[in-house]
PDB file of C-alpha atoms in Angstrom:
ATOM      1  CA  UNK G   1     122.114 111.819  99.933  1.00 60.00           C
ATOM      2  CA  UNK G   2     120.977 108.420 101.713  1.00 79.00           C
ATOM      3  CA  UNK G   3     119.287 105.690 100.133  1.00 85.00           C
ATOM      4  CA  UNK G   4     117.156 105.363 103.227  1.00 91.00           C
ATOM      5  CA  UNK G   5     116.052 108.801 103.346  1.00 92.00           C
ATOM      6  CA  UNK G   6     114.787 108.580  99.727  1.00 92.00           C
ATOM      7  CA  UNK G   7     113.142 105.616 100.829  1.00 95.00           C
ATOM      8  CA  UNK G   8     111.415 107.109 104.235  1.00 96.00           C
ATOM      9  CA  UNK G   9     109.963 110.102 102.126  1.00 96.00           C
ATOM     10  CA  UNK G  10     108.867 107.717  99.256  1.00 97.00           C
ATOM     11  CA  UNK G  11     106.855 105.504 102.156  1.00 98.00           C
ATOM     12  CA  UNK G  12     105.660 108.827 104.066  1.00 97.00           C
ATOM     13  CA  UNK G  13     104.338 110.185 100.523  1.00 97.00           C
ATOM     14  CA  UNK G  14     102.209 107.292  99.799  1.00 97.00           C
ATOM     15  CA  UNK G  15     100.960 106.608 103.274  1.00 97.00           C
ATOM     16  CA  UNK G  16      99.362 110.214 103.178  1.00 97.00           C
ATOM     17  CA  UNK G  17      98.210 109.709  99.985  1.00 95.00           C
ATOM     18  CA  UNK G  18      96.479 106.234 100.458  1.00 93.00           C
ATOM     19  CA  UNK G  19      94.317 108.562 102.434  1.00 93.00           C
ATOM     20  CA  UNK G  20      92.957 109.912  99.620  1.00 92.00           C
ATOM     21  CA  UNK G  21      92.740 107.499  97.185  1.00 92.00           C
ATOM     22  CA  UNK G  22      89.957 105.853  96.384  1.00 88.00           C
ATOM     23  CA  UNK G  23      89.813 101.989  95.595  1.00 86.00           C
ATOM     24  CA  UNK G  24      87.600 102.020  92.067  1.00 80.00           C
ATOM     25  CA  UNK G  25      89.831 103.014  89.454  1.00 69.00           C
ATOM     26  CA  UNK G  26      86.378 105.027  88.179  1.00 59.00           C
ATOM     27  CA  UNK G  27      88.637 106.767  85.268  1.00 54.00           C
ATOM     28  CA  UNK G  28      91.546 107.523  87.395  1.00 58.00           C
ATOM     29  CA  UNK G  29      95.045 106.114  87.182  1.00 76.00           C
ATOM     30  CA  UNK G  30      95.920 105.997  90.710  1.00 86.00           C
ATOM     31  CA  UNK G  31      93.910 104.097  93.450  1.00 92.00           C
ATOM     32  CA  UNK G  32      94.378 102.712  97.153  1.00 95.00           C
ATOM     33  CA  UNK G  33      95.611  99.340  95.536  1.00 96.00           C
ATOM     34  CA  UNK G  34      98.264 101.245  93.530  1.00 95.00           C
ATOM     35  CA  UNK G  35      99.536 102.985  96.395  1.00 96.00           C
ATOM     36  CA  UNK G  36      99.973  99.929  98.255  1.00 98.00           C
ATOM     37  CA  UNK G  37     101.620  98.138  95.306  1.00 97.00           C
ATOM     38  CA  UNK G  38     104.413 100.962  95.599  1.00 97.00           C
ATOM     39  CA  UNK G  39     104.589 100.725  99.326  1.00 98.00           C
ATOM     40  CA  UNK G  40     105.090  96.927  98.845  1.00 98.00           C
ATOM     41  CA  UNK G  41     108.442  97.478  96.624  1.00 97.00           C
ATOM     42  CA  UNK G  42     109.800 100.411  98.816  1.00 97.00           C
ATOM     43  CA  UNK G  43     108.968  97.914 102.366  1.00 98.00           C
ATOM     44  CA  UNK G  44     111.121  95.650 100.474  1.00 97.00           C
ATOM     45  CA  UNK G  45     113.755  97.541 100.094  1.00 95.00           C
ATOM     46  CA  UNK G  46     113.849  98.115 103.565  1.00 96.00           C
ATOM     47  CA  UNK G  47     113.614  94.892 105.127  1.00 96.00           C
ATOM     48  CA  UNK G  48     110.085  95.077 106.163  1.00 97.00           C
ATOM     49  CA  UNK G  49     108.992  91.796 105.175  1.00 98.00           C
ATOM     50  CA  UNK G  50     105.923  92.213 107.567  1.00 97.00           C
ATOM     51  CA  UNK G  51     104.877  95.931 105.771  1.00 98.00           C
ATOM     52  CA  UNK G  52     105.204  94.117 102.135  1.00 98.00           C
ATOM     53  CA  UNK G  53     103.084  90.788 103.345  1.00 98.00           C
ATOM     54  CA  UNK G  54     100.437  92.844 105.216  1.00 98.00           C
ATOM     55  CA  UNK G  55     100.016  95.202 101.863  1.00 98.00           C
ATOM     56  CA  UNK G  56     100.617  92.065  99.487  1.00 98.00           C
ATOM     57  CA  UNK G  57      97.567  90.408 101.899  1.00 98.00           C
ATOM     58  CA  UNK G  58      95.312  93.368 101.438  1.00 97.00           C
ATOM     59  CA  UNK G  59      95.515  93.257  97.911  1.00 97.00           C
ATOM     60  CA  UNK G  60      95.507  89.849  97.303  1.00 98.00           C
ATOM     61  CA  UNK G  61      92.477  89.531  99.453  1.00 97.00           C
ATOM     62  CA  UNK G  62      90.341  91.880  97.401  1.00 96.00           C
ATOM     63  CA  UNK G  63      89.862  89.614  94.657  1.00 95.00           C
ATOM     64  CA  UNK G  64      89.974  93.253  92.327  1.00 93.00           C
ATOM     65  CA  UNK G  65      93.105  91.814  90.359  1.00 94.00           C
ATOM     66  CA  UNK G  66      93.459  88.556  89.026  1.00 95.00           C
ATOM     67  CA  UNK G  67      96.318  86.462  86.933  1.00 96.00           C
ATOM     68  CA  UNK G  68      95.537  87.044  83.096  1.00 94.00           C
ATOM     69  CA  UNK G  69      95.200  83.239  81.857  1.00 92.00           C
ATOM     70  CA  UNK G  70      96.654  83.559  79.118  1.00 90.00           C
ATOM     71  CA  UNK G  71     100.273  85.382  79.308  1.00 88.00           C
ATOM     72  CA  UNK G  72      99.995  87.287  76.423  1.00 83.00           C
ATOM     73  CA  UNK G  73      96.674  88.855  77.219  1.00 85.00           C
ATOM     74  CA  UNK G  74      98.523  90.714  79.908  1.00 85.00           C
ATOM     75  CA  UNK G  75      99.442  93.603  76.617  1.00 79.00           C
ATOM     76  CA  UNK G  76      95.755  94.120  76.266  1.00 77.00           C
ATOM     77  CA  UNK G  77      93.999  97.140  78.187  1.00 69.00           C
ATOM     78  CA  UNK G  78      91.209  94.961  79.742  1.00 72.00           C
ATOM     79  CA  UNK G  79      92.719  92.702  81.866  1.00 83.00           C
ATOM     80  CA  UNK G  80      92.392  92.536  85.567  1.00 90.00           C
ATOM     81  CA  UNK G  81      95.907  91.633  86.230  1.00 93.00           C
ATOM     82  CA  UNK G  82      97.080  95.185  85.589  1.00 90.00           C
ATOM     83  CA  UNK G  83      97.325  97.554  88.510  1.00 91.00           C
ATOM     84  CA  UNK G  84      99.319 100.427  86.310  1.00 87.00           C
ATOM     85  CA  UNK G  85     100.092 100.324  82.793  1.00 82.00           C
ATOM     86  CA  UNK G  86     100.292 102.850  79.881  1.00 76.00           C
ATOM     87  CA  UNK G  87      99.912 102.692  76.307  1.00 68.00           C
ATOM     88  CA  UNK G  88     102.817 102.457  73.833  1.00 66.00           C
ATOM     89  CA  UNK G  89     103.446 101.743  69.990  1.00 59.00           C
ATOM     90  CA  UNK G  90     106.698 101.939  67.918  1.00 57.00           C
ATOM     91  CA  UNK G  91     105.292 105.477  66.270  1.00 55.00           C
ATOM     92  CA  UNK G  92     105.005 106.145  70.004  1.00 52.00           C
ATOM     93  CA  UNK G  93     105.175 110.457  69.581  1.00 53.00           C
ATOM     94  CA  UNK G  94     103.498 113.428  70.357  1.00 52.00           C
ATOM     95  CA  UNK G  95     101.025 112.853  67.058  1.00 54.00           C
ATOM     96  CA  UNK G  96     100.482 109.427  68.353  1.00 47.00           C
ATOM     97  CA  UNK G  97      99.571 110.297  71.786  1.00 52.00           C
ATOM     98  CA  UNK G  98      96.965 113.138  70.849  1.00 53.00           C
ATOM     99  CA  UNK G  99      95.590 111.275  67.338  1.00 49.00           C
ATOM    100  CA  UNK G 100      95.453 107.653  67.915  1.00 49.00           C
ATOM    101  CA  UNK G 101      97.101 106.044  71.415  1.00 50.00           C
ATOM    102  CA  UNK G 102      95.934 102.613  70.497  1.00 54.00           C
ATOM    103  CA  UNK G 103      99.118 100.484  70.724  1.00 54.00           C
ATOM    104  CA  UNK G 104      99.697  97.773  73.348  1.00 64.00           C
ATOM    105  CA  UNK G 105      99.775  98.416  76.970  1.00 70.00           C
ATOM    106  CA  UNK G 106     103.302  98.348  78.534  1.00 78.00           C
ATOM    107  CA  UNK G 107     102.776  97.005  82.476  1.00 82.00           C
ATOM    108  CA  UNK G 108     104.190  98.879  85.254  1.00 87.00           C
ATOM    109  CA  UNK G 109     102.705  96.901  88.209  1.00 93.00           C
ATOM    110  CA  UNK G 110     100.696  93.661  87.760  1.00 93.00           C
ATOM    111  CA  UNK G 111      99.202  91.595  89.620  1.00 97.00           C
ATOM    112  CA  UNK G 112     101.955  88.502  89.207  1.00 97.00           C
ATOM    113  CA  UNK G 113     104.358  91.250  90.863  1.00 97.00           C
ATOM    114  CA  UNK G 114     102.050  91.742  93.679  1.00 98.00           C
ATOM    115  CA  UNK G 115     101.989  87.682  94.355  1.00 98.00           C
ATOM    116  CA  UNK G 116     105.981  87.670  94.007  1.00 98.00           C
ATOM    117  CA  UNK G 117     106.868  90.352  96.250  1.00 98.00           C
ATOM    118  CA  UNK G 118     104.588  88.716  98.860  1.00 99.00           C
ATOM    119  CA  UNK G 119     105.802  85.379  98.491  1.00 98.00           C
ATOM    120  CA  UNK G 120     109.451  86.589  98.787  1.00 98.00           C
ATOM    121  CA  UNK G 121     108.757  88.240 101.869  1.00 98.00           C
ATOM    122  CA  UNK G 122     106.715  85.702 103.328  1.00 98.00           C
ATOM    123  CA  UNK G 123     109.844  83.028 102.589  1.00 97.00           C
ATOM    124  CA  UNK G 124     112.102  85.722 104.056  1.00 96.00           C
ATOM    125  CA  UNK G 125     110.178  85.369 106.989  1.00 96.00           C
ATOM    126  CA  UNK G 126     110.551  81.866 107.292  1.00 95.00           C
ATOM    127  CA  UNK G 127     106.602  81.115 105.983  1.00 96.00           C
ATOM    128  CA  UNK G 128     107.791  78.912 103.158  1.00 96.00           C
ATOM    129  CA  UNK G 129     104.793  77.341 102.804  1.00 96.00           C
ATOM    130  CA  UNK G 130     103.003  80.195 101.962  1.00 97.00           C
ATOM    131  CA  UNK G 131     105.735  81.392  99.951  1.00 98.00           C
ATOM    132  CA  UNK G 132     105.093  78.379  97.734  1.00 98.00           C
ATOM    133  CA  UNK G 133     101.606  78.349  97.537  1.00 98.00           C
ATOM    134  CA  UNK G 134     101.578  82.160  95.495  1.00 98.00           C
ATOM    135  CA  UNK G 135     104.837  81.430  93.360  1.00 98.00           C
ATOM    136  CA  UNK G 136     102.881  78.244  92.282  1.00 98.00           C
ATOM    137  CA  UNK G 137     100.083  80.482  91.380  1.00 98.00           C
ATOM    138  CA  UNK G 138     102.083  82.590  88.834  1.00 97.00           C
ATOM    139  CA  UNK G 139     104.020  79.174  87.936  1.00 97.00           C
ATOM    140  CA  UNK G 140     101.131  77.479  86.866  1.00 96.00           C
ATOM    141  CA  UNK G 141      99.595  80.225  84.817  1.00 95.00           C
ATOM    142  CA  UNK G 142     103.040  80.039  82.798  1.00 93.00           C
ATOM    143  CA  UNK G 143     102.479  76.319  82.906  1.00 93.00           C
ATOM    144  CA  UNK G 144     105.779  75.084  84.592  1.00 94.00           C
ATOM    145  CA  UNK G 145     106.163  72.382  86.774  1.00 95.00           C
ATOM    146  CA  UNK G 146     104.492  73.286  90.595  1.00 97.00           C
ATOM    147  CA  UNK G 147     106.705  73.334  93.484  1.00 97.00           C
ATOM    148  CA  UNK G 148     106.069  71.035  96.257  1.00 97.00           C
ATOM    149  CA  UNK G 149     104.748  71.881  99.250  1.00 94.00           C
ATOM    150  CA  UNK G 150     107.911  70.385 101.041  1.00 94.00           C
ATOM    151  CA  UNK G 151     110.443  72.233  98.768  1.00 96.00           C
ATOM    152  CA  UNK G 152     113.517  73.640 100.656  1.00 94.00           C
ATOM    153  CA  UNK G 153     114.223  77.098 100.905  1.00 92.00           C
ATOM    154  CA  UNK G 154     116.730  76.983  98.113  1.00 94.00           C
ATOM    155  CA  UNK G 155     114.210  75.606  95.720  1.00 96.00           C
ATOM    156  CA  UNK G 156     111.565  78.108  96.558  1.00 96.00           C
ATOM    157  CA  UNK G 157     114.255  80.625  95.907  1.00 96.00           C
ATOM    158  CA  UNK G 158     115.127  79.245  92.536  1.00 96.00           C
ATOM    159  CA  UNK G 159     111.810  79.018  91.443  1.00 97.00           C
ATOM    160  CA  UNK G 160     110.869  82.649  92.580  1.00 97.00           C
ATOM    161  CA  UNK G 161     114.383  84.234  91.011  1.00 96.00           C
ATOM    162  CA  UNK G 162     113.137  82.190  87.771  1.00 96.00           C
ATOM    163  CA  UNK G 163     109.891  83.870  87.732  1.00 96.00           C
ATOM    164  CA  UNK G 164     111.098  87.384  88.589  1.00 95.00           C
ATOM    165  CA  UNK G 165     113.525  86.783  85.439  1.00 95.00           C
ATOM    166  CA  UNK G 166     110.629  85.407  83.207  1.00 94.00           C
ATOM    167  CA  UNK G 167     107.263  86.365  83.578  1.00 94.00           C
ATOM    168  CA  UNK G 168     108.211  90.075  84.370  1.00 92.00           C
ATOM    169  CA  UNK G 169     110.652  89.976  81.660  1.00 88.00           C
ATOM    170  CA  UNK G 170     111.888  92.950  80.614  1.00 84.00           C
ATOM    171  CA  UNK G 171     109.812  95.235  83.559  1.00 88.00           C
ATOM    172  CA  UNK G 172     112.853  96.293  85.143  1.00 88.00           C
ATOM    173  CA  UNK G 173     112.684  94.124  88.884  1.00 93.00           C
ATOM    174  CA  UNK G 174     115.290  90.987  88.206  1.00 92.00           C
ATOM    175  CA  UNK G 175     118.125  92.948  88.461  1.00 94.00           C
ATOM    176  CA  UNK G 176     116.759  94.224  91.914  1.00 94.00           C
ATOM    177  CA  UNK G 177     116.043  90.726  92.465  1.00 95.00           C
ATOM    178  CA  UNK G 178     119.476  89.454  92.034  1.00 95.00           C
ATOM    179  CA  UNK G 179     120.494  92.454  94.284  1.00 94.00           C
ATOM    180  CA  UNK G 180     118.672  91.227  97.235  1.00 94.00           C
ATOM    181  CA  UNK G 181     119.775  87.957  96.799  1.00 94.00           C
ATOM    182  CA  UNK G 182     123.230  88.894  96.298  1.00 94.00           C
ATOM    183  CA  UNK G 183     123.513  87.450  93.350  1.00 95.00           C
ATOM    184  CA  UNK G 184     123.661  90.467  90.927  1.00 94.00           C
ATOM    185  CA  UNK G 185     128.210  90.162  90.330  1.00 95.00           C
ATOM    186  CA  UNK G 186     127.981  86.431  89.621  1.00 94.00           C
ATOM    187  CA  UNK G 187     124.531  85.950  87.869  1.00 94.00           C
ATOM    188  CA  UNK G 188     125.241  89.290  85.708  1.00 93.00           C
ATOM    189  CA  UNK G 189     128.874  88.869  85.640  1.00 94.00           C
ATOM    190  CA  UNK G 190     129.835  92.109  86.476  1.00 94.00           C
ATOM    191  CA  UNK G 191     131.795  94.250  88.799  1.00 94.00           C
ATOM    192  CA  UNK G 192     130.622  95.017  92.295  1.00 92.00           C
ATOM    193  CA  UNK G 193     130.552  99.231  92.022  1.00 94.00           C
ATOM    194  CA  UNK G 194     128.043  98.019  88.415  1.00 94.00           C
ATOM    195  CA  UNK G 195     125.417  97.239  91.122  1.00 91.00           C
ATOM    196  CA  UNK G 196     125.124 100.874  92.058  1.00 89.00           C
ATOM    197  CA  UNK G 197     123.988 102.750  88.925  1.00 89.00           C
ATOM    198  CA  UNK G 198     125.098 105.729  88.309  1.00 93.00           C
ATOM    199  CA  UNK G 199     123.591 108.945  88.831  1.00 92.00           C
ATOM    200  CA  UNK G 200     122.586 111.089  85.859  1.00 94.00           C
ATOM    201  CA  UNK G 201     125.281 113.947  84.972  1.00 91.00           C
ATOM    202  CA  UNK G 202     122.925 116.889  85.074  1.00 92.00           C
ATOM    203  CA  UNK G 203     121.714 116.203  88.189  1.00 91.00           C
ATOM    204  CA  UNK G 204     125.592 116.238  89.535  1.00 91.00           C
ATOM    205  CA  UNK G 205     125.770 119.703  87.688  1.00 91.00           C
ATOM    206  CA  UNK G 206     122.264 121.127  89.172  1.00 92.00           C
ATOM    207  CA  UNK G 207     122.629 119.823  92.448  1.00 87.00           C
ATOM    208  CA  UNK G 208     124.632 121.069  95.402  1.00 80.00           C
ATOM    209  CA  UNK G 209     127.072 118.049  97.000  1.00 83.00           C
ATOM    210  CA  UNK G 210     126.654 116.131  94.838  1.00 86.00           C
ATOM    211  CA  UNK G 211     129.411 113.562  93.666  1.00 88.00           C
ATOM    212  CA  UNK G 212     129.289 110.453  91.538  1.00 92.00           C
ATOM    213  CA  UNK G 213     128.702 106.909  92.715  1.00 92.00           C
ATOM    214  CA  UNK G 214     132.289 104.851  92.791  1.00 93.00           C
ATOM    215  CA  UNK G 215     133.715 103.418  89.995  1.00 94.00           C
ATOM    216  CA  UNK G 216     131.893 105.498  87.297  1.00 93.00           C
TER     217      UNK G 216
END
């Protein structure tokens, strides 16, 4: 099994189903914008710096999400900076779910991600400035100091590593960040073959050719 082919299938499923999608959420989960939001992490995965900026554009430029002002509103069901989130409490069961399903909202995709994934692939591309001008955006909204618009490529990719570590703390994309800036062994401290997880025992035993990633 290649990486890339889970990829190619992952981007062919969502470009059919942007088809269908609508763009008002209207009491749906999934919409147009959340399709693209998933396109824009698999495109980076693959390289395709233009695919994520031209989806990051779209989205940006439909004024439908914005940056929560305060960070810690982001928890709360009514914000617009949410593209995907779901509901979660510490009594977080099956009575829960069907009787009361009013703890916080855990994020999937926000908008801050959306504005992050663009500028990284818009300073991949050499189009720093732009690059700068969306990590400020999520910079100042956390209230740190603002990059200026002359910073060199190694500051803009400080200041967008520090942001993937801290406002999407704990949402499961600095690691990946630190892999695609090759900085997972040193940053992390671990061993190269850690960077690969490792796949899930039953699915070794229930599938056909299977064999475990190295080192595990």
């Amino acid at each position: 099994f290649d990486v890339e082919v889970g990829l190619d299938f992952l981007v062919s499923d969502l470009l059919e189903a942007e088809k269908y999608l609508q763009e008002e959420a209207d009491g749906v989960i999934c919409t147009k914008y959340l399709a693209w939001a998933l396109l824009m992490r698999c495109y980076l995965m693959q390289a395709d710096f233009a695919g994520v900026s031209s989806y990051g554009s779209r989205i940006i430029q439909s004024n439908k999400y914005q940056l929560c002002p305060d960070y810690t509103d982001i928890f709360k069901s009514s914000n617009k900076e949410i593209l995907l989130s779901f509901p979660v409490d510490d009594e977080n069961n099956l009575p829960f779910n069907q009787l009361i399903q009013k703890g916080p909202e855990m994020p999937v995709i926000r908008y801050a991600e959306i504005l992050l994934l663009t500028a990284e692939a818009n300073m991949r591309e050499n189009n720093t400035y732009e690059a700068i001008q969306l990590i400020n955006q999520v910079r100042a909204r956390n209230n740190r100091s603002l990059l200026n618009e002359d910073a060199s490529e190694n500051d803009v990719q400080v200041a967008l590593l520090e942001e993937w570590k801290t406002d999407l703390l704990k949402e499961g994309v600095w690691f990946f960040a630190l892999k695609r800036f090759g900085l997972a062994e040193h940053t992390l401290q671990m061993p190269g073959y850690m960077t690969l997880l490792p796949i899930p025992g039953h699915e070794i035993l229930v599938s056909r050719n299977m064999t475990q990633n190295p080192g595990y």
